[in-house]
Short mmCIF file of C-alpha atoms in Angstrom, two decimals:
data_model
loop_
_atom_site.label_atom_id
_atom_site.label_comp_id
_atom_site.label_asym_id
_atom_site.label_seq_id
_atom_site.Cartn_x
_atom_site.Cartn_y
_atom_site.Cartn_z
CA MET A 22 82.76 -96.90 -25.35
CA ASN A 23 80.69 -94.31 -23.18
CA THR A 24 80.55 -96.65 -20.02
CA GLU A 25 78.14 -93.84 -18.79
CA GLN A 26 75.40 -95.16 -21.21
CA ARG A 27 72.67 -96.40 -18.55
CA PHE A 28 71.42 -99.05 -21.26
CA TRP A 29 72.95 -101.80 -22.86
CA ASN A 30 70.57 -101.32 -25.54
CA PRO A 31 69.69 -97.87 -25.74
CA VAL A 32 66.69 -98.46 -28.26
CA LEU A 33 65.07 -101.95 -27.27
CA GLU A 34 64.83 -100.65 -23.76
CA THR A 35 63.22 -97.31 -24.19
CA MET A 36 61.15 -98.33 -27.12
CA PRO A 37 57.38 -97.27 -26.31
CA LEU A 38 55.15 -99.80 -25.14
CA GLU A 39 52.82 -99.97 -28.37
CA LYS A 40 56.32 -100.71 -30.51
CA ILE A 41 57.54 -103.28 -28.09
CA ARG A 42 54.18 -105.25 -28.40
CA GLU A 43 54.47 -105.04 -32.03
CA LEU A 44 58.27 -106.83 -32.19
CA GLN A 45 56.63 -109.03 -29.53
CA LEU A 46 54.27 -110.17 -31.82
CA LYS A 47 56.64 -110.31 -34.98
CA LYS A 48 59.30 -112.43 -33.20
CA PHE A 49 56.37 -114.51 -31.46
CA ARG A 50 54.85 -115.24 -35.12
CA LYS A 51 58.48 -116.26 -36.38
CA ILE A 52 59.28 -118.64 -33.46
CA PHE A 53 55.80 -120.13 -33.54
CA ASP A 54 56.62 -120.94 -37.17
CA TRP A 55 60.02 -122.25 -36.21
CA ALA A 56 58.78 -124.80 -33.58
CA TYR A 57 55.79 -125.71 -35.76
CA ASN A 58 58.19 -126.74 -38.84
CA HIS A 59 61.06 -127.88 -36.68
CA SER A 60 59.74 -129.79 -33.71
CA LYS A 61 57.67 -133.00 -34.03
CA PHE A 62 56.17 -132.33 -30.17
CA HIS A 63 55.37 -128.88 -31.16
CA ARG A 64 53.79 -129.16 -34.84
CA SER A 65 51.42 -132.38 -33.00
CA LEU A 66 50.99 -129.95 -30.25
CA TYR A 67 49.67 -127.22 -32.44
CA ASP A 68 47.54 -129.39 -34.90
CA LYS A 69 45.50 -130.88 -31.96
CA ALA A 70 44.51 -127.22 -31.10
CA GLY A 71 43.60 -126.60 -34.93
CA ILE A 72 46.41 -123.55 -35.24
CA LYS A 73 48.71 -123.36 -37.63
CA PRO A 74 51.37 -120.72 -38.11
CA GLY A 75 49.20 -118.18 -40.21
CA ASP A 76 46.71 -118.19 -37.67
CA ILE A 77 48.77 -115.43 -35.52
CA ARG A 78 47.90 -112.21 -36.45
CA SER A 79 47.35 -110.43 -33.19
CA MET A 80 48.72 -110.67 -29.20
CA ASP A 81 44.97 -112.13 -29.15
CA ASP A 82 45.65 -114.69 -31.09
CA ILE A 83 48.68 -115.66 -29.16
CA ARG A 84 46.46 -116.66 -26.08
CA HIS A 85 45.12 -119.07 -28.01
CA VAL A 86 48.10 -121.08 -28.52
CA PRO A 87 48.48 -123.67 -25.97
CA LYS A 88 50.84 -123.70 -23.46
CA VAL A 89 53.74 -126.26 -22.79
CA GLU A 90 54.28 -127.86 -18.84
CA LYS A 91 57.49 -129.04 -17.50
CA SER A 92 55.89 -132.25 -17.41
CA MET A 93 54.99 -132.34 -20.84
CA MET A 94 59.09 -131.74 -21.42
CA ARG A 95 59.74 -134.74 -19.13
CA ASP A 96 57.49 -137.28 -20.98
CA ILE A 97 58.87 -136.31 -24.28
CA GLN A 98 62.89 -136.94 -23.33
CA ARG A 99 65.33 -139.47 -23.23
CA LYS A 100 64.17 -140.26 -26.02
CA ASP A 101 65.41 -140.06 -29.88
CA PRO A 102 67.01 -137.73 -30.82
CA PHE A 103 68.65 -138.95 -27.68
CA PRO A 104 68.25 -137.29 -25.05
CA TYR A 105 65.91 -134.35 -26.12
CA GLY A 106 63.39 -136.13 -27.70
CA ASP A 107 61.50 -134.61 -30.51
CA ALA A 108 61.03 -131.07 -29.69
CA LEU A 109 64.50 -130.85 -30.53
CA CYS A 110 64.33 -128.22 -33.62
CA VAL A 111 68.01 -128.38 -35.31
CA PRO A 112 70.42 -131.83 -35.73
CA LEU A 113 72.13 -133.10 -33.03
CA GLU A 114 75.88 -132.19 -34.50
CA GLU A 115 74.37 -128.87 -33.91
CA VAL A 116 73.98 -128.74 -30.34
CA VAL A 117 77.45 -127.56 -28.49
CA GLU A 118 75.66 -127.06 -24.50
CA PHE A 119 74.34 -129.52 -22.47
CA ARG A 120 72.32 -127.75 -19.29
CA GLN A 121 69.63 -129.62 -17.11
CA THR A 122 67.09 -128.19 -14.63
CA SER A 123 68.04 -128.81 -10.96
CA GLY A 124 65.18 -131.36 -10.39
CA THR A 125 63.46 -129.61 -7.56
CA THR A 126 59.80 -130.22 -9.04
CA GLY A 127 60.46 -133.70 -10.42
CA GLN A 128 62.69 -135.57 -12.82
CA PRO A 129 65.14 -132.96 -14.75
CA VAL A 130 64.64 -131.37 -18.03
CA TYR A 131 67.53 -131.77 -19.92
CA GLN A 132 68.18 -128.51 -22.66
CA PRO A 133 69.99 -128.18 -25.62
CA ASP A 134 71.51 -125.32 -27.28
CA THR A 135 73.76 -124.70 -30.28
CA TRP A 136 76.31 -121.94 -30.44
CA GLN A 137 73.81 -119.13 -31.66
CA ASP A 138 71.44 -120.19 -28.54
CA TRP A 139 74.40 -120.12 -26.24
CA ASP A 140 75.38 -116.38 -27.55
CA TRP A 141 72.09 -115.65 -26.82
CA TRP A 142 72.06 -116.65 -23.38
CA ALA A 143 74.79 -114.67 -23.02
CA GLU A 144 73.16 -111.50 -24.57
CA SER A 145 70.44 -112.03 -22.48
CA TRP A 146 72.73 -111.45 -19.07
CA ALA A 147 74.51 -108.81 -21.28
CA PHE A 148 71.29 -106.71 -20.59
CA ILE A 149 70.98 -107.84 -16.70
CA LEU A 150 74.53 -107.07 -15.95
CA TRP A 151 74.95 -103.11 -17.44
CA ALA A 152 71.83 -102.75 -16.18
CA GLN A 153 72.99 -103.81 -12.86
CA GLY A 154 76.09 -100.88 -13.26
CA TYR A 155 78.95 -103.60 -14.36
CA ARG A 156 81.26 -102.02 -16.50
CA PRO A 157 84.81 -103.19 -17.96
CA SER A 158 86.51 -102.20 -14.81
CA ASP A 159 85.21 -104.71 -12.66
CA ARG A 160 86.84 -107.47 -11.79
CA VAL A 161 84.07 -110.22 -11.48
CA PHE A 162 84.23 -113.48 -8.54
CA ILE A 163 81.85 -116.13 -9.57
CA PRO A 164 81.55 -118.69 -6.93
CA PHE A 165 79.88 -121.20 -8.73
CA GLY A 166 80.85 -125.04 -9.20
CA TYR A 167 80.42 -124.88 -13.32
CA ASN A 168 78.95 -127.63 -13.76
CA ILE A 169 75.25 -129.49 -15.81
CA PHE A 170 73.40 -126.51 -14.36
CA VAL A 171 73.18 -123.31 -15.76
CA ALA A 172 73.43 -120.81 -13.27
CA PHE A 173 75.76 -118.40 -13.56
CA TRP A 174 77.55 -120.00 -16.78
CA ALA A 175 75.74 -117.35 -18.85
CA GLY A 176 76.43 -114.81 -16.40
CA HIS A 177 80.55 -115.69 -17.22
CA TYR A 178 79.77 -115.52 -20.28
CA ALA A 179 78.08 -112.12 -20.40
CA ALA A 180 80.61 -110.44 -18.03
CA GLU A 181 83.36 -111.22 -20.65
CA LYS A 182 81.23 -109.76 -23.61
CA LEU A 183 80.59 -106.45 -21.42
CA GLY A 184 84.66 -106.80 -21.01
CA CYS A 185 85.04 -107.31 -17.56
CA GLU A 186 87.62 -109.53 -16.13
CA VAL A 187 86.38 -112.54 -14.40
CA VAL A 188 87.43 -114.70 -12.32
CA PRO A 189 86.16 -118.35 -11.99
CA GLY A 190 85.95 -119.45 -8.25
CA GLY A 191 84.90 -123.61 -9.59
CA VAL A 192 86.35 -126.18 -7.34
CA LEU A 193 87.44 -123.59 -4.64
CA ASP A 194 85.91 -124.31 -1.15
CA THR A 195 83.98 -121.19 0.45
CA LYS A 196 87.08 -120.06 2.57
CA ALA A 197 89.92 -120.14 -0.53
CA ARG A 198 87.08 -117.78 -2.52
CA ILE A 199 86.80 -115.66 0.27
CA LEU A 200 89.96 -115.36 0.54
CA LYS A 201 90.72 -115.08 -3.39
CA ILE A 202 88.40 -112.24 -3.65
CA GLN A 203 90.11 -110.29 -0.69
CA GLU A 204 93.53 -111.27 -2.26
CA LEU A 205 92.47 -110.09 -5.98
CA GLN A 206 90.18 -107.10 -4.75
CA ALA A 207 87.11 -108.62 -6.67
CA THR A 208 84.43 -105.86 -7.35
CA ALA A 209 81.35 -107.78 -8.12
CA MET A 210 79.94 -111.59 -7.10
CA MET A 211 77.27 -113.69 -8.33
CA ALA A 212 75.61 -116.28 -6.49
CA THR A 213 72.12 -117.65 -4.81
CA PRO A 214 71.08 -115.59 -1.77
CA THR A 215 71.65 -118.71 0.27
CA TYR A 216 75.31 -118.91 -0.78
CA VAL A 217 76.13 -115.21 -0.29
CA LEU A 218 74.70 -115.07 3.31
CA GLY A 219 77.05 -118.29 3.78
CA MET A 220 79.80 -116.77 2.50
CA ALA A 221 79.25 -113.74 4.92
CA ASP A 222 78.89 -116.18 7.76
CA THR A 223 82.40 -118.12 6.88
CA ALA A 224 83.84 -115.11 6.09
CA ARG A 225 83.10 -113.48 10.06
CA ASP A 226 83.12 -116.90 11.70
CA LYS A 227 86.08 -119.32 10.07
CA LEU A 228 88.05 -116.82 8.63
CA ASP A 229 88.04 -113.28 11.11
CA ILE A 230 87.13 -111.37 8.18
CA ASP A 231 84.17 -108.59 8.07
CA PRO A 232 82.71 -109.18 4.35
CA SER A 233 81.46 -105.63 4.23
CA SER A 234 85.58 -104.73 4.58
CA LEU A 235 85.97 -106.58 1.17
CA THR A 236 86.07 -104.65 -2.27
CA ILE A 237 82.79 -105.91 -3.48
CA ASP A 238 80.33 -103.34 -4.59
CA LYS A 239 77.64 -105.28 -6.42
CA ILE A 240 76.13 -109.02 -6.09
CA THR A 241 73.64 -110.63 -8.55
CA CYS A 242 71.86 -113.16 -6.88
CA ALA A 243 69.80 -115.88 -8.97
CA GLY A 244 68.03 -119.43 -8.34
CA GLU A 245 66.11 -118.27 -5.36
CA PRO A 246 63.52 -115.48 -4.41
CA GLY A 247 65.91 -113.92 -1.57
CA ALA A 248 67.21 -110.63 -3.43
CA SER A 249 63.45 -109.76 -4.11
CA ILE A 250 62.67 -110.06 -0.21
CA PRO A 251 63.65 -106.92 1.05
CA THR A 252 64.49 -108.37 4.60
CA THR A 253 66.49 -110.93 2.74
CA LYS A 254 68.40 -108.44 0.69
CA LYS A 255 68.79 -105.97 3.14
CA ARG A 256 70.97 -108.89 5.55
CA MET A 257 72.68 -109.33 2.59
CA GLU A 258 73.50 -105.64 1.30
CA GLU A 259 74.64 -105.10 4.82
CA ALA A 260 76.45 -108.12 5.33
CA TRP A 261 78.49 -107.37 2.42
CA GLY A 262 78.52 -103.47 2.43
CA ALA A 263 77.09 -103.97 -1.23
CA LYS A 264 74.10 -103.46 -3.41
CA VAL A 265 72.35 -106.83 -4.27
CA TYR A 266 70.23 -107.15 -7.38
CA ASP A 267 67.77 -110.08 -8.20
CA HIS A 268 67.68 -111.77 -11.51
CA ALA A 269 64.84 -114.46 -12.27
CA GLY A 270 65.54 -116.81 -15.29
CA ALA A 271 65.39 -120.74 -15.84
CA THR A 272 66.96 -123.09 -17.98
CA GLU A 273 64.35 -124.22 -20.28
CA ILE A 274 63.31 -120.51 -20.41
CA GLY A 275 66.29 -117.76 -20.01
CA ALA A 276 67.41 -114.74 -18.14
CA TRP A 277 64.21 -113.48 -18.68
CA SER A 278 64.27 -110.48 -15.70
CA PHE A 279 66.82 -108.30 -13.90
CA GLU A 280 66.17 -105.76 -11.52
CA CYS A 281 68.54 -102.87 -12.25
CA THR A 282 70.53 -100.01 -10.00
CA GLU A 283 67.49 -97.91 -9.02
CA GLN A 284 66.29 -100.81 -6.82
CA SER A 285 62.73 -99.86 -7.32
CA GLY A 286 60.94 -103.05 -5.72
CA GLY A 287 60.65 -105.71 -8.76
CA LEU A 288 62.17 -106.97 -11.74
CA HIS A 289 62.08 -105.69 -15.41
CA VAL A 290 60.82 -108.41 -17.68
CA ASN A 291 63.33 -108.02 -21.00
CA GLU A 292 60.23 -107.28 -23.28
CA ALA A 293 62.73 -107.37 -26.15
CA LEU A 294 64.02 -111.04 -25.81
CA PHE A 295 60.88 -112.63 -24.49
CA LEU A 296 57.10 -112.15 -24.02
CA VAL A 297 55.75 -112.89 -20.56
CA GLU A 298 51.84 -113.42 -20.06
CA ILE A 299 50.00 -113.34 -16.92
CA GLU A 300 47.45 -115.91 -16.62
CA ASP A 301 44.82 -115.69 -13.73
CA THR A 302 45.02 -118.90 -12.00
CA GLU A 303 41.37 -119.42 -11.48
CA THR A 304 39.61 -118.23 -14.91
CA GLY A 305 42.69 -118.97 -17.43
CA GLU A 306 42.10 -115.13 -18.11
CA ILE A 307 45.22 -113.38 -18.94
CA ILE A 308 45.70 -110.52 -16.90
CA GLU A 309 46.92 -106.83 -17.62
CA GLU A 310 46.20 -104.67 -15.50
CA PRO A 311 48.94 -104.03 -12.70
CA GLY A 312 48.23 -105.27 -9.26
CA LYS A 313 46.59 -108.71 -9.76
CA ARG A 314 48.61 -111.76 -9.22
CA GLY A 315 48.59 -114.58 -11.49
CA LYS A 316 51.15 -117.20 -13.10
CA MET A 317 53.77 -116.21 -15.71
CA ILE A 318 53.25 -118.04 -19.12
CA ILE A 319 56.41 -117.06 -20.91
CA THR A 320 57.89 -117.23 -24.42
CA ALA A 321 61.84 -116.98 -25.31
CA LEU A 322 61.07 -115.21 -28.74
CA ASP A 323 64.92 -115.99 -30.23
CA ARG A 324 65.63 -119.52 -28.66
CA GLN A 325 66.09 -122.20 -31.52
CA ALA A 326 67.39 -125.51 -30.58
CA MET A 327 64.39 -126.24 -27.98
CA PRO A 328 62.06 -123.54 -28.41
CA CYS A 329 60.01 -122.45 -25.34
CA VAL A 330 56.23 -121.27 -26.60
CA ARG A 331 54.38 -120.22 -24.20
CA PHE A 332 55.78 -122.07 -21.17
CA ASP A 333 53.92 -122.20 -18.03
CA SER A 334 56.50 -121.63 -15.46
CA LYS A 335 54.32 -121.92 -12.26
CA ASP A 336 55.87 -118.87 -11.16
CA ILE A 337 53.70 -115.83 -9.42
CA ILE A 338 53.73 -112.82 -10.56
CA GLU A 339 52.35 -109.15 -10.87
CA TRP A 340 52.44 -106.12 -13.18
CA SER A 341 53.42 -103.15 -11.47
CA PRO A 342 51.75 -99.92 -11.69
CA GLU A 343 54.62 -97.60 -11.79
CA PRO A 344 57.11 -97.65 -14.46
CA CYS A 345 60.56 -97.63 -13.09
CA PRO A 346 62.51 -94.31 -12.59
CA CYS A 347 65.47 -95.99 -14.62
CA GLY A 348 63.52 -94.72 -17.99
CA ARG A 349 63.43 -98.34 -19.18
CA THR A 350 59.99 -98.87 -20.82
CA PHE A 351 60.23 -102.82 -20.15
CA ARG A 352 57.53 -103.22 -17.67
CA ILE A 353 57.85 -104.23 -13.90
CA LEU A 354 56.98 -107.17 -11.88
CA LYS A 355 56.53 -105.53 -8.42
CA GLY A 356 58.35 -107.74 -6.21
CA GLY A 357 59.99 -110.50 -8.44
CA VAL A 358 58.73 -113.77 -8.53
CA VAL A 359 56.45 -113.39 -5.28
CA GLY A 360 56.15 -117.45 -5.20
CA ARG A 361 55.64 -120.22 -7.44
CA SER A 362 51.89 -122.14 -8.14
CA ASP A 363 53.15 -125.70 -6.93
CA ASP A 364 55.29 -123.89 -3.82
CA ILE A 365 52.15 -122.15 -1.99
CA THR A 366 50.30 -124.77 -0.13
CA LYS A 367 46.95 -124.73 2.21
CA VAL A 368 47.67 -125.02 5.68
CA LYS A 369 44.76 -124.98 8.02
CA GLY A 370 42.87 -123.57 5.38
CA VAL A 371 45.27 -121.21 4.76
CA LEU A 372 47.09 -120.39 1.67
CA LEU A 373 51.06 -120.18 2.81
CA SER A 374 54.03 -118.72 0.55
CA PRO A 375 57.24 -120.07 2.05
CA SER A 376 58.75 -116.44 0.92
CA ALA A 377 56.26 -114.89 3.55
CA ILE A 378 58.11 -116.75 6.73
CA GLU A 379 61.59 -115.99 5.01
CA GLU A 380 60.77 -112.29 4.78
CA VAL A 381 60.03 -112.42 8.75
CA VAL A 382 62.82 -114.64 9.78
CA ARG A 383 65.00 -112.39 8.25
CA GLY A 384 63.39 -109.25 9.40
CA ILE A 385 63.94 -110.02 13.03
CA GLU A 386 67.47 -108.94 14.33
CA GLY A 387 68.93 -111.78 16.69
CA LEU A 388 67.72 -114.61 14.47
CA SER A 389 70.40 -116.58 12.18
CA ASP A 390 69.90 -116.62 8.42
CA GLU A 391 68.92 -120.08 8.62
CA PHE A 392 65.62 -121.92 9.21
CA GLU A 393 63.02 -124.73 8.02
CA VAL A 394 59.76 -125.11 7.99
CA ILE A 395 58.17 -128.46 8.58
CA VAL A 396 54.41 -128.87 7.86
CA ASP A 397 53.10 -132.22 8.96
CA LYS A 398 49.48 -133.27 10.64
CA VAL A 399 48.88 -134.28 14.53
CA GLY A 400 45.66 -136.41 14.02
CA ASP A 401 43.34 -134.43 11.41
CA VAL A 402 45.08 -130.90 12.38
CA ASP A 403 47.54 -129.34 10.27
CA ARG A 404 50.93 -128.38 11.76
CA ILE A 405 53.60 -125.70 11.00
CA THR A 406 57.05 -126.10 12.91
CA LEU A 407 59.48 -123.42 12.54
CA LYS A 408 63.14 -124.04 13.56
CA ILE A 409 65.34 -121.08 14.07
CA GLU A 410 68.24 -120.14 15.33
CA LEU A 411 69.26 -117.34 17.75
CA GLN A 412 73.05 -115.58 16.70
CA PRO A 413 75.60 -116.21 19.57
CA ASP A 414 74.70 -113.20 20.60
CA ALA A 415 71.08 -112.66 21.08
CA VAL A 416 71.01 -116.43 23.28
CA SER A 417 69.06 -113.72 26.53
CA GLN A 418 67.04 -111.90 23.80
CA GLN A 419 65.12 -115.54 23.17
CA GLU A 420 61.85 -114.45 24.54
CA SER A 421 61.55 -110.81 23.06
CA VAL A 422 62.57 -112.43 19.32
CA GLN A 423 59.88 -115.16 20.41
CA ARG A 424 57.28 -112.84 20.97
CA GLN A 425 58.23 -110.57 17.39
CA LEU A 426 58.56 -114.02 15.41
CA VAL A 427 54.76 -115.32 16.79
CA ASP A 428 53.22 -111.20 15.76
CA GLN A 429 54.93 -111.03 13.02
CA LEU A 430 54.41 -114.96 11.44
CA ARG A 431 50.89 -114.19 12.62
CA LEU A 432 50.39 -110.77 10.72
CA LYS A 433 52.02 -111.82 7.51
CA THR A 434 51.11 -115.13 6.86
CA ASN A 435 47.70 -115.21 9.33
CA LEU A 436 48.81 -118.53 10.79
CA GLY A 437 50.37 -119.83 14.04
CA TYR A 438 53.57 -122.03 14.43
CA LYS A 439 55.39 -124.43 16.86
CA LEU A 440 58.66 -122.68 16.99
CA GLU A 441 61.90 -124.15 18.29
CA PHE A 442 64.96 -122.77 18.90
CA HIS A 443 68.15 -124.41 17.71
CA ASP A 444 71.79 -123.66 18.95
CA TYR A 445 73.81 -121.18 16.26
CA GLY A 446 75.04 -123.44 13.74
CA THR A 447 72.90 -126.59 13.91
CA LEU A 448 70.76 -126.41 11.24
CA PRO A 449 71.48 -127.43 7.59
CA ARG A 450 73.60 -125.12 5.73
CA TYR A 451 73.28 -125.29 2.09
CA ASP A 452 75.92 -124.36 -0.78
CA VAL A 453 73.38 -123.37 -3.84
CA LYS A 454 69.52 -123.63 -3.46
CA ALA A 455 68.03 -124.19 -0.21
CA LYS A 456 65.33 -126.80 0.81
CA ARG A 457 64.27 -124.92 3.97
CA PHE A 458 60.69 -126.33 3.55
CA ARG A 459 59.34 -129.88 4.02
CA ASP A 460 55.39 -130.72 3.80
CA LEU A 461 55.33 -133.83 5.54
CA ARG A 462 51.35 -134.13 4.58
CA LYS A 463 52.16 -135.04 0.83
CA ASN A 464 54.14 -138.03 1.81
CA HIS A 465 51.36 -139.95 3.50
CA MET B 10 69.21 -91.07 -28.88
CA THR B 11 70.01 -92.92 -31.72
CA GLN B 12 68.27 -92.07 -34.55
CA GLN B 13 66.21 -94.45 -37.51
CA ASN B 14 68.59 -93.39 -39.96
CA GLU B 15 71.55 -94.54 -38.00
CA LEU B 16 69.75 -97.60 -37.31
CA VAL B 17 69.51 -98.28 -41.05
CA GLU B 18 73.09 -97.26 -41.51
CA MET B 19 74.39 -99.89 -38.79
CA ASP B 20 71.97 -102.48 -40.09
CA ALA B 21 73.63 -101.71 -43.77
CA LYS B 22 77.07 -102.92 -42.36
CA ILE B 23 75.55 -105.90 -40.25
CA GLN B 24 74.17 -107.25 -43.63
CA THR B 25 77.69 -106.48 -45.38
CA MET B 26 79.32 -108.56 -42.76
CA LYS B 27 76.88 -111.55 -42.92
CA LYS B 28 77.27 -112.07 -46.75
CA ALA B 29 80.85 -111.55 -46.35
CA ALA B 30 80.64 -114.50 -43.69
CA LEU B 31 77.98 -116.53 -45.52
CA GLU B 32 80.64 -116.35 -48.30
CA LEU B 33 83.29 -117.52 -46.45
CA GLU B 34 81.60 -120.06 -45.21
CA SER B 35 80.92 -121.41 -48.70
CA MET B 36 84.43 -122.08 -49.01
CA ALA B 37 85.07 -123.73 -45.96
CA ASP B 38 84.28 -126.94 -46.42
CA ASP B 39 87.44 -128.22 -46.35
CA PHE B 40 89.03 -126.04 -43.90
CA PRO B 41 87.44 -126.90 -40.59
CA ALA B 42 89.06 -123.98 -38.92
CA LEU B 43 87.23 -121.60 -41.33
CA SER B 44 84.10 -122.95 -41.17
CA ARG B 45 83.97 -123.33 -37.29
CA ASN B 46 85.03 -120.15 -36.47
CA LEU B 47 82.76 -118.60 -38.81
CA ALA B 48 80.09 -120.67 -37.57
CA ARG B 49 80.41 -118.06 -34.01
CA VAL B 50 80.86 -115.08 -35.90
CA LEU B 51 77.30 -115.83 -37.95
CA SER B 52 76.10 -115.92 -34.11
CA SER B 53 77.72 -113.16 -32.92
CA LEU B 54 76.27 -111.18 -36.58
CA LYS B 55 73.02 -112.92 -35.24
CA MET B 56 73.27 -110.84 -32.09
CA LEU B 57 73.54 -107.60 -34.06
CA GLU B 58 70.54 -108.62 -35.85
CA LEU B 59 68.37 -108.78 -32.74
CA ASN B 60 69.69 -105.52 -31.36
CA ILE B 61 69.35 -103.55 -34.72
CA THR B 62 68.08 -105.21 -37.36
CA ASP B 63 64.91 -106.68 -35.52
CA ILE B 64 63.91 -102.72 -34.66
CA LEU B 65 64.34 -101.36 -38.31
CA ASP B 66 60.70 -102.07 -39.33
CA LEU B 67 58.60 -101.10 -36.59
#
């Protein structure tokens, strides 16, 4: 095998756009037909809309297919065939994997996969890892809890598929994981941005190890947008002396996007396995042109046990005007997933995205990686409190850090904040996904 | 760059493997070790089809 080959699939990844659309249409018709004929839930949804499989003849026709929302999946679950309900398209005995969503936005959704689906998960991840420079010579350490969340499970299987040596970091604690990376001279790692930064802190503060002195040369992030936020990416890359690559995926969708080694400021959509549409949140029109943000409607074109057809992911994305210099024709989403339509909240009449605050905090030297944002009301007026920590060696710089924070926050978010400086190490630390944003107004 | 005729040749070999796997599967009713391993083989063959066969008629 030629490990210099840049592409996992040199045909699919460089196919002209019109051919990709042709492939997507062909596959969409197939998965729509599959869902219509095997899932009562999907058939009922499509019958109500008056759409049958033969009606899909063009990409425009796809836009008339009703969207599926997560709340709809929640409603049908925990019923027969238990626990997946009637969106299940295969006999229960063909289901070999159970996973569930993290429940960040409500009751978790249960996700069944057949072995073919599970192979497909690993295949989607194989595109990602190959594009990020993983090769058979890599020893990949996965510091992940191996549990009911899909997280890095398929990354593990994909790394094996590539021929890498995989070290499962399972139940080890953070210190033991770092020592194992050191002992085995692991070259690659997969984790959430929060954990990548947390591990670096632990290495320095508790083990007196400079993480950049370890042998990790690439890190694949998922689960949070941090690796597409330039200031957070920079912190991770500097801490570990490694390239940090983003990937976005979801339990009910699959591993649908990836950053490649060019790091061109966005995520490639794997358009051979997924159809991504961007919908204008106000008009409902599909956005084709670059530079205009909307929410993602996504179809997993080959997933069978519980199909994902025009799923309203709530992710906010936009097409990049520039192709990636890597040569892939898979389109790029500028800045990755830039927010979620259900995360973006109005404060004092201004739209606020938590990732904009993260970008500011992580861009100021002297601040630790941790922060917390609380939105509440004082009387009728919204208030945003930003809790931050100074690095131990930056305590004397509080005044200057505060000035930079106020200026940058005003510039990037158009809002004023109540700033609270806390002692280093006193704000909550997270092992997987962080919960740094709390809107208390919604609880009243 | 892989040429169309190479893809056609690759697909022919994939279909030969699939046919053999399906024939074996039909003989595996009383042979769990054969049956379950073939289920995995067929899934892997499906991944080959995603990578090769699906592109052929474009």
